[in-house]
Coordinates of C-alpha atoms and ligand atoms in Angstrom, one line a residue:
X119 CA -6.3 0.0 -30.8
X120 CA -5.0 0.7 -27.3
X121 CA -6.6 0.6 -23.9
X122 CA -5.4 2.6 -20.9
X123 CA -7.0 3.4 -17.6
X124 CA -6.9 3.8 -13.8
X125 CA -7.9 1.1 -11.3
X126 CA -8.3 1.9 -7.6
X127 CA -7.6 -0.8 -5.0
X128 CA -9.7 0.0 -2.0
X129 CA -10.9 -1.8 1.2
X130 CA -10.6 -2.0 4.9
X131 CA -7.1 -2.1 6.4
X132 CA -5.2 -5.4 6.3
X133 CA -7.2 -7.2 3.6
X134 CA -4.2 -7.6 1.3
X135 CA -4.5 -4.6 -1.2
X136 CA -0.8 -3.9 -1.3
X137 CA 0.1 -7.6 -1.6
X138 CA -2.3 -7.8 -4.5
X139 CA -0.7 -4.8 -6.3
X140 CA 2.8 -6.2 -5.8
X141 CA 1.8 -9.5 -7.1
X142 CA 0.2 -8.0 -10.2
X143 CA 3.3 -5.9 -10.9
X144 CA 5.8 -8.6 -9.9
X145 CA 7.6 -5.7 -8.2
X146 CA 7.3 -4.4 -4.7
X147 CA 6.0 -0.8 -5.0
X148 CA 3.8 -0.9 -1.9
X149 CA 4.9 -1.9 1.6
X150 CA 3.0 -4.6 3.5
X151 CA 2.8 -5.9 7.0
X152 CA 0.5 -7.8 9.3
X153 CA -0.5 -4.6 11.0
X154 CA -3.5 -2.7 9.8
X155 CA -3.0 0.8 8.3
X156 CA 0.4 0.0 6.8
X157 CA -0.2 2.0 3.6
X158 CA -0.5 5.8 4.2
X159 CA -0.3 7.2 0.7
X160 CA -1.8 6.6 -2.7
X161 CA 0.7 4.4 -4.5
X162 CA 0.7 4.2 -8.3
X163 CA 1.7 1.0 -10.0
X164 CA 1.8 0.8 -13.8
X165 CA 1.7 -2.4 -15.8
X166 CA 1.8 -2.4 -19.6
X167 CA 1.0 -5.6 -21.5
X168 CA 0.8 -5.5 -25.3
X169 CA -1.9 -3.0 -26.1
X170 CA -3.1 -2.3 -22.6
X171 CA -1.8 -0.1 -19.8
X172 CA -3.1 -0.7 -16.3
X173 CA -2.6 2.2 -13.9
X174 CA -3.3 0.8 -10.4
X175 CA -3.7 3.1 -7.4
X176 CA -3.2 1.3 -4.1
X177 CA -4.8 3.2 -1.2
X178 CA -4.7 3.4 2.6
X179 CA -7.2 1.0 4.2
X180 CA -10.5 2.8 4.9
X181 CA -11.4 2.9 8.6
X182 CA -14.2 4.6 10.6
X183 CA -12.4 5.9 13.6
X184 CA -10.3 8.9 12.8
X185 CA -8.6 9.9 16.0
X186 CA -5.8 11.9 14.4
X187 CA -5.2 14.2 11.4
X188 CA -3.1 11.4 9.8
X189 CA -6.1 9.0 9.9
X190 CA -8.4 11.6 8.4
X191 CA -5.9 12.2 5.7
X192 CA -5.6 8.5 5.0
X193 CA -9.3 8.1 4.5
X194 CA -9.5 11.2 2.3
X195 CA -6.7 9.7 0.2
X196 CA -8.5 6.5 -0.3
X197 CA -12.0 8.0 -0.9
X198 CA -10.8 10.8 -3.3
X199 CA -9.5 8.3 -5.8
X200 CA -12.7 6.4 -6.4
X201 CA -14.3 9.1 -8.5
X202 CA -11.3 9.6 -10.7
X203 CA -10.8 6.0 -11.9
X204 CA -12.3 3.7 -14.5
X205 CA -12.5 0.6 -12.3
X206 CA -12.6 0.0 -8.6
X207 CA -11.3 -3.2 -7.0
X208 CA -13.1 -3.6 -3.7
X209 CA -10.9 -6.0 -1.7
X210 CA -12.4 -8.0 1.2
X211 CA -11.2 -11.0 3.2
X212 CA -13.1 -14.3 2.6
X213 CA -15.6 -15.0 5.4
X214 CA -15.1 -11.6 7.0
X215 CA -17.8 -9.1 6.3
X216 CA -17.6 -6.3 9.0
X217 CA -19.2 -3.0 9.7
X218 CA -16.3 -1.4 7.8
X219 CA -17.2 -3.2 4.6
X220 CA -20.9 -2.1 5.0
X221 CA -19.7 1.4 5.4
X222 CA -17.5 1.3 2.3
X223 CA -20.3 -0.2 0.3
X224 CA -22.5 2.7 1.2
X225 CA -19.8 5.1 -0.1
X226 CA -19.6 3.1 -3.3
X227 CA -23.3 3.6 -3.8
X228 CA -22.8 6.9 -5.5
X229 CA -20.0 6.0 -7.8
X230 CA -20.5 5.5 -11.5
X231 CA -17.5 3.4 -12.3
X232 CA -17.4 -0.4 -12.5
X233 CA -16.7 -2.1 -9.2
X234 CA -15.2 -5.5 -9.1
X235 CA -15.4 -7.5 -5.9
X236 CA -12.1 -9.2 -4.9
X237 CA -12.4 -11.8 -2.2
X238 CA -8.9 -12.4 -0.9
X239 CA -7.1 -14.9 1.3
X240 CA -8.9 -18.0 0.1
X241 CA -5.8 -20.0 1.0
X242 CA -6.8 -19.4 4.6
X243 CA -10.2 -21.1 4.3
X244 CA -9.7 -24.1 2.0
X245 CA -13.5 -24.6 1.8
X246 CA -14.9 -24.2 -1.7
X247 CA -18.5 -24.4 -0.6
X248 CA -18.1 -21.7 2.1
X249 CA -16.2 -19.5 -0.3
X250 CA -18.9 -19.7 -2.9
X251 CA -21.6 -19.1 -0.4
X252 CA -19.8 -16.0 0.9
X253 CA -19.3 -14.7 -2.6
X254 CA -23.0 -15.2 -3.3
X255 CA -24.1 -13.4 -0.2
X256 CA -21.9 -10.4 -0.9
X257 CA -22.9 -10.2 -4.5
X258 CA -26.5 -9.7 -3.4
X259 CA -25.6 -6.5 -1.6
X260 CA -24.4 -4.5 -4.7
X261 CA -24.4 -4.5 -8.5
X262 CA -20.7 -5.7 -8.8
X263 CA -19.4 -5.9 -12.4
X264 CA -17.7 -9.2 -11.5
X265 CA -16.3 -11.0 -8.5
X266 CA -13.2 -13.2 -7.9
X267 CA -12.1 -15.5 -5.1
X268 CA -8.3 -15.0 -5.0
X269 CA -5.2 -15.4 -3.0
X270 CA -2.9 -12.4 -3.4
X271 CA -0.2 -14.2 -1.5
X272 CA -0.2 -17.4 -3.7
X273 CA -1.2 -15.7 -6.9
X274 CA -4.4 -17.7 -7.3
X275 CA -6.7 -16.4 -10.1
X276 CA -5.0 -13.1 -10.5
X277 CA -4.4 -13.5 -14.2
X278 CA -8.1 -14.0 -14.7
X279 CA -8.8 -10.9 -12.6
X280 CA -6.5 -8.9 -14.8
X281 CA -8.2 -10.1 -17.9
X282 CA -11.5 -8.9 -16.6
X283 CA -10.1 -5.5 -15.6
X284 CA -8.8 -5.1 -19.1
X285 CA -12.4 -5.4 -20.4
X286 CA -13.3 -2.3 -18.4
X287 CA -10.4 -0.1 -19.4
X288 CA -11.3 2.7 -21.8
X289 CA -9.9 2.9 -25.3
X290 CA -7.1 5.4 -25.6
X291 CA -5.0 6.7 -28.4
X292 CA -1.8 6.6 -26.3
X293 CA -0.5 5.3 -23.0
X294 CA -0.1 7.7 -20.1
X295 CA 3.2 6.3 -18.8
X296 CA 6.3 4.9 -20.5
X297 CA 5.9 1.2 -21.2
X298 CA 8.7 0.2 -18.8
X299 CA 7.6 2.5 -16.0
X300 CA 6.4 0.8 -12.8
X301 CA 5.6 3.7 -10.5
X302 CA 5.6 7.4 -10.4
X303 CA 7.0 7.5 -6.9
X304 CA 10.5 8.8 -6.4
X305 CA 13.5 6.7 -5.3
X306 CA 13.6 8.8 -2.1
X307 CA 10.0 8.0 -1.3
X308 CA 10.5 4.3 -1.9
X309 CA 13.5 4.3 0.4
X310 CA 11.6 5.9 3.2
X311 CA 8.8 3.4 2.7
X312 CA 11.1 0.4 2.9
X313 CA 12.5 1.7 6.2
X314 CA 8.9 2.3 7.5
X315 CA 8.0 -1.3 6.5
X316 CA 10.8 -2.7 8.6
X317 CA 9.7 -0.5 11.5
X318 CA 6.1 -1.7 11.1
X319 CA 7.1 -5.3 11.0
X320 CA 9.6 -5.2 13.9
X321 CA 7.9 -3.0 16.5
X322 CA 5.0 -3.8 18.8
X323 CA 1.5 -2.4 18.7
X324 CA 1.5 1.3 19.4
X325 CA 4.8 2.7 18.1
X326 CA 4.4 2.1 14.3
X327 CA 1.4 4.4 14.2
X328 CA 3.3 7.3 15.8
X329 CA 6.3 7.2 13.6
X330 CA 7.3 8.4 10.2
X331 CA 10.5 8.4 8.2
X332 CA 12.3 11.4 6.7
X333 CA 15.2 11.0 4.2
X334 CA 17.8 13.7 5.0
X335 CA 20.4 12.8 2.4
X336 CA 20.5 10.3 -0.4
X337 CA 23.5 10.6 -2.7
X338 CA 25.8 8.3 -4.7
X339 CA 29.4 8.5 -3.4
X340 CA 31.6 8.0 -6.5
X341 CA 34.7 7.3 -4.5
X342 CA 33.2 4.6 -2.3
X343 CA 30.9 3.4 -5.1
X344 CA 27.9 3.3 -2.8
X345 CA 24.7 5.1 -2.1
X346 CA 24.9 7.1 1.1
X347 CA 21.6 7.4 2.8
X348 CA 20.8 9.3 6.0
X349 CA 17.3 9.0 7.4
X350 CA 15.5 10.2 10.5
X351 CA 12.8 8.2 12.2
X352 CA 10.4 10.7 13.9
X353 CA 8.4 9.5 16.9
X354 CA 6.0 11.3 19.2
X355 CA 7.5 10.6 22.6
X356 CA 10.8 9.8 24.4
X357 CA 9.6 6.4 25.5
X358 CA 8.9 5.5 21.8
X359 CA 12.5 6.5 20.9
X360 CA 13.8 4.0 23.4
X361 CA 11.6 1.3 22.0
X362 CA 12.8 1.9 18.4
X363 CA 16.4 1.9 19.5
X364 CA 16.1 -1.2 21.7
X365 CA 18.5 -2.4 24.4
X366 CA 22.1 -1.6 23.3
X367 CA 20.7 -0.4 20.0
X368 CA 19.9 -3.9 18.8
X369 CA 16.4 -3.1 17.4
X370 CA 17.5 -0.2 15.4
X371 CA 20.5 -2.2 14.1
X372 CA 18.2 -5.0 12.9
X373 CA 15.8 -2.6 11.3
X374 CA 18.6 -0.8 9.5
X375 CA 20.2 -4.0 8.2
X376 CA 16.9 -5.4 6.9
X377 CA 16.1 -2.1 5.2
X378 CA 19.5 -1.8 3.7
X379 CA 19.3 -5.2 2.1
X380 CA 15.9 -4.3 0.4
X381 CA 17.2 -0.9 -0.7
X382 CA 20.3 -2.5 -2.2
X383 CA 18.1 -4.9 -4.1
X384 CA 15.8 -2.1 -5.4
X385 CA 18.7 0.2 -6.5
X386 CA 21.0 -2.6 -7.6
X387 CA 23.8 -0.7 -5.7
X388 CA 25.7 -1.0 -2.5
X389 CA 24.1 1.1 0.2
X390 CA 25.4 2.8 3.4
X391 CA 22.4 3.5 5.6
X392 CA 22.4 5.6 8.8
X393 CA 19.3 5.9 10.9
X394 CA 18.6 8.5 13.6
X395 CA 15.6 8.6 15.9
X396 CA 14.1 12.0 16.9
X397 CA 11.2 13.1 19.0
X398 CA 8.7 15.4 17.2
X399 CA 5.7 15.7 19.5
X400 CA 2.3 15.6 17.9
X401 CA 3.4 15.4 14.3
X402 CA 0.7 12.9 13.4
X403 CA -2.1 15.2 14.5
X404 CA -0.7 18.4 13.0
X405 CA -1.7 19.1 9.4
X406 CA 1.2 21.5 8.9
X407 CA 3.7 19.0 10.2
X408 CA 2.1 16.2 8.0
X409 CA 2.4 18.4 4.9
X410 CA 6.0 19.2 5.5
X411 CA 6.7 15.5 6.1
X412 CA 5.5 14.7 2.6
X413 CA 1.9 13.6 3.3
X414 CA -0.5 14.8 0.6
X415 CA -3.5 16.2 2.5
Ligands
GTP616 N1 -3.0 -15.9 3.9 C1 -2.9 -14.8 3.2 N2 -2.4 -13.7 3.7 C2 -2.4 -12.6 2.9 C3 -2.9 -12.6 1.5 N3 -2.8 -11.4 1.0 C4 -2.2 -10.6 2.0 N4 -2.0 -11.3 3.1 C5 -1.4 -10.9 4.4 O1 -2.3 -9.9 5.0 C6 -1.5 -8.9 5.6 C7 -1.9 -7.5 5.1 O2 -1.5 -7.4 3.8 P1 -1.3 -6.0 3.1 O3 -1.1 -6.2 1.7 O4 -0.4 -5.1 3.8 O5 -2.8 -5.4 3.4 P2 -3.4 -4.0 3.0 O6 -4.8 -4.2 2.6 O7 -2.6 -3.3 2.0 O8 -3.4 -3.2 4.4 P3 -3.3 -1.6 4.7 O9 -2.2 -1.0 3.9 O10 -3.0 -1.5 6.1 O11 -4.7 -1.1 4.3 C8 0.0 -9.3 5.4 O12 0.5 -10.0 6.5 C9 -0.1 -10.1 4.1 O13 1.0 -11.1 4.0 C10 -3.4 -13.9 1.0 O14 -3.9 -14.0 -0.1 N5 -3.4 -14.9 1.9
MG617 MG1 -1.6 -1.5 2.0

């Protein structure tokens, strides 16, 4: 008898949803950074263990202020998934219960699926009593199927969490994905995301939210035995272009070299990466532009 089902990972930005998914998969399918709103798309991560297939869906962090079309799209992406899955992992940070969590809890009020509370970053607190008190207080707010105090970064209690998730997966005659498949995202998409991760991690406050990455060419060059990748970083204003490039091009060079290393690791091939920066005013608040840039609205 097989089990197979979908698990949504939801929560406020920056609580560690993508870090958790990557840890479960032992593979980086979803980019992470210290800045909130790093994830912008639904990212599927598949894990098959013996008779069970877990299909995780990482989502953009839910947030209440929606200044631009891209923010509204990110919230829609995250919310739309919760009605289509078998299990929801509601990820929060230990000791931090904010208005955003209250708001998400309200939204969860109407769902019929099992919701597991995942309290992350326990490595930051180191106080068992406080952790347990926090868990108890939050459990009183909602009929959670279960709860876990974990550290996605250190891998603490994640196996136990996975065992509980398995109990809630429906019985299925067959798996939905091949047993060795990890994601349904394309190589091109993953490459763009790796570049965006380096931009998120390297640049200051404002710029990462006003940029996106487009892959123009991605082709294996037989003669040189390497993958040739040409990508454009789109920003909203001239000033941002200068910030991405940096003085004497140093910043862009660093971003390119870090991204290239990760892409080479992912593909197992040598990579030639060329990055361009272009201004495309207002792309993040323009639904048509978003669509043409590969955002699912
Ligand atoms: N100390 C500690 N830091 C963590 C843990 N899990 C994640 N982080 C850090 O928290 C930050 C945010 O992690 P992400 O995985 O990108 O968070 P996210 O919830 O996916 O964020 P969005 O995509 O913006 O919604 C990163 O700097 C992670 O390294 C943890 O268990 N302990
Ligand atoms: Mg994320």
